[in-house]
Amino acid sequence: DLQKLRRDCDAIVRTIPRRSINGTINWMDLGCTEAAQIETDDGTVYLRVTVEEASPEANELWKYLTEKLALAGWPDVLVVTEW
């Protein structure tokens, strides 16, 4: 359920220990704005979440969210950050 994925991602975002994640991040407005199921032209299907208010290069944030989502039962979700 994509709505549950988005809620779970937002819940994780709210609990991030800010001092442990480096990168250009607007902590005040950081949040998940989209959860999507993507199907590529070769038939590959995967889940993606978009988290806004962080640099696209915020790799520590991607890693953290990917790990926490997997622990919450969402393995192999692609995390995309953008402004």
mmCIF file of C-alpha atoms in Angstrom:
data_model
loop_
_atom_site.group_PDB
_atom_site.id
_atom_site.type_symbol
_atom_site.label_atom_id
_atom_site.label_comp_id
_atom_site.label_asym_id
_atom_site.label_seq_id
_atom_site.Cartn_x
_atom_site.Cartn_y
_atom_site.Cartn_z
ATOM 1 C CA ASP A 1 0.000 0.000 0.000
ATOM 2 C CA LEU A 2 1.691 3.189 -1.200
ATOM 3 C CA GLN A 3 -0.051 5.392 1.362
ATOM 4 C CA LYS A 4 1.362 3.245 4.160
ATOM 5 C CA LEU A 5 4.830 3.462 2.611
ATOM 6 C CA ARG A 6 4.560 7.264 2.564
ATOM 7 C CA ARG A 7 3.340 7.370 6.179
ATOM 8 C CA ASP A 8 6.120 5.027 7.284
ATOM 9 C CA CYS A 9 8.732 7.118 5.489
ATOM 10 C CA ASP A 10 7.414 10.307 7.111
ATOM 11 C CA ALA A 11 7.468 8.641 10.527
ATOM 12 C CA ILE A 12 11.121 7.706 9.989
ATOM 13 C CA VAL A 13 11.952 11.244 8.818
ATOM 14 C CA ARG A 14 10.492 12.646 12.052
ATOM 15 C CA THR A 15 12.794 10.473 14.160
ATOM 16 C CA ILE A 16 16.101 11.058 12.349
ATOM 17 C CA PRO A 17 18.874 12.011 14.772
ATOM 18 C CA ARG A 18 19.812 15.211 12.940
ATOM 19 C CA ARG A 19 23.351 15.444 14.226
ATOM 20 C CA SER A 20 24.201 12.023 12.846
ATOM 21 C CA ILE A 21 23.252 12.826 9.220
ATOM 22 C CA ASN A 22 25.477 15.162 7.213
ATOM 23 C CA GLY A 23 24.386 16.949 4.080
ATOM 24 C CA THR A 24 22.435 19.938 2.893
ATOM 25 C CA ILE A 25 19.027 19.368 4.461
ATOM 26 C CA ASN A 26 16.195 21.709 5.442
ATOM 27 C CA TRP A 27 15.222 19.870 8.617
ATOM 28 C CA MET A 28 12.205 22.092 9.296
ATOM 29 C CA ASP A 29 10.375 21.078 6.100
ATOM 30 C CA LEU A 30 11.896 17.665 5.352
ATOM 31 C CA GLY A 31 9.253 15.123 4.441
ATOM 32 C CA CYS A 32 8.086 12.399 2.106
ATOM 33 C CA THR A 33 5.992 13.894 -0.686
ATOM 34 C CA GLU A 34 5.443 10.799 -2.811
ATOM 35 C CA ALA A 35 5.477 7.021 -2.722
ATOM 36 C CA ALA A 36 5.275 5.369 -6.113
ATOM 37 C CA GLN A 37 5.431 1.986 -7.769
ATOM 38 C CA ILE A 38 7.479 2.307 -10.923
ATOM 39 C CA GLU A 39 7.482 -0.052 -13.891
ATOM 40 C CA THR A 40 10.315 0.396 -16.370
ATOM 41 C CA ASP A 41 10.127 -0.299 -20.092
ATOM 42 C CA ASP A 42 11.817 -3.667 -19.529
ATOM 43 C CA GLY A 43 9.156 -4.714 -17.023
ATOM 44 C CA THR A 44 11.166 -4.147 -13.845
ATOM 45 C CA VAL A 45 8.907 -2.991 -11.003
ATOM 46 C CA TYR A 46 10.176 -1.180 -7.900
ATOM 47 C CA LEU A 47 9.063 1.195 -5.162
ATOM 48 C CA ARG A 48 10.333 4.755 -4.831
ATOM 49 C CA VAL A 49 9.846 7.465 -2.231
ATOM 50 C CA THR A 50 10.558 11.129 -2.865
ATOM 51 C CA VAL A 51 11.746 13.154 0.099
ATOM 52 C CA GLU A 52 11.740 16.907 -0.391
ATOM 53 C CA GLU A 53 13.868 19.573 1.237
ATOM 54 C CA ALA A 54 17.196 17.796 0.947
ATOM 55 C CA SER A 55 19.955 18.026 -1.609
ATOM 56 C CA PRO A 56 19.892 15.365 -4.339
ATOM 57 C CA GLU A 57 23.434 14.541 -3.139
ATOM 58 C CA ALA A 58 22.361 13.851 0.481
ATOM 59 C CA ASN A 59 23.696 10.293 0.367
ATOM 60 C CA GLU A 60 23.837 9.815 4.140
ATOM 61 C CA LEU A 61 20.128 10.581 4.254
ATOM 62 C CA TRP A 62 19.396 8.111 1.415
ATOM 63 C CA LYS A 63 21.328 5.384 3.206
ATOM 64 C CA TYR A 64 19.656 6.052 6.536
ATOM 65 C CA LEU A 65 16.147 6.059 5.080
ATOM 66 C CA THR A 66 16.814 2.970 2.955
ATOM 67 C CA GLU A 67 18.020 1.043 6.009
ATOM 68 C CA LYS A 68 15.147 2.178 8.235
ATOM 69 C CA LEU A 69 12.526 1.468 5.569
ATOM 70 C CA ALA A 70 13.924 -2.056 5.170
ATOM 71 C CA LEU A 71 13.652 -2.581 8.934
ATOM 72 C CA ALA A 72 10.032 -1.364 8.732
ATOM 73 C CA GLY A 73 9.242 -4.042 6.136
ATOM 74 C CA TRP A 74 9.974 -2.075 2.969
ATOM 75 C CA PRO A 75 13.126 -3.638 1.478
ATOM 76 C CA ASP A 76 14.665 -2.325 -1.715
ATOM 77 C CA VAL A 77 12.888 1.045 -1.828
ATOM 78 C CA LEU A 78 14.673 3.665 -3.923
ATOM 79 C CA VAL A 79 14.966 6.923 -1.953
ATOM 80 C CA VAL A 80 15.140 10.128 -4.005
ATOM 81 C CA THR A 81 15.860 13.503 -2.378
ATOM 82 C CA GLU A 82 15.131 16.826 -3.992
ATOM 83 C CA TRP A 83 14.398 20.431 -3.240
#
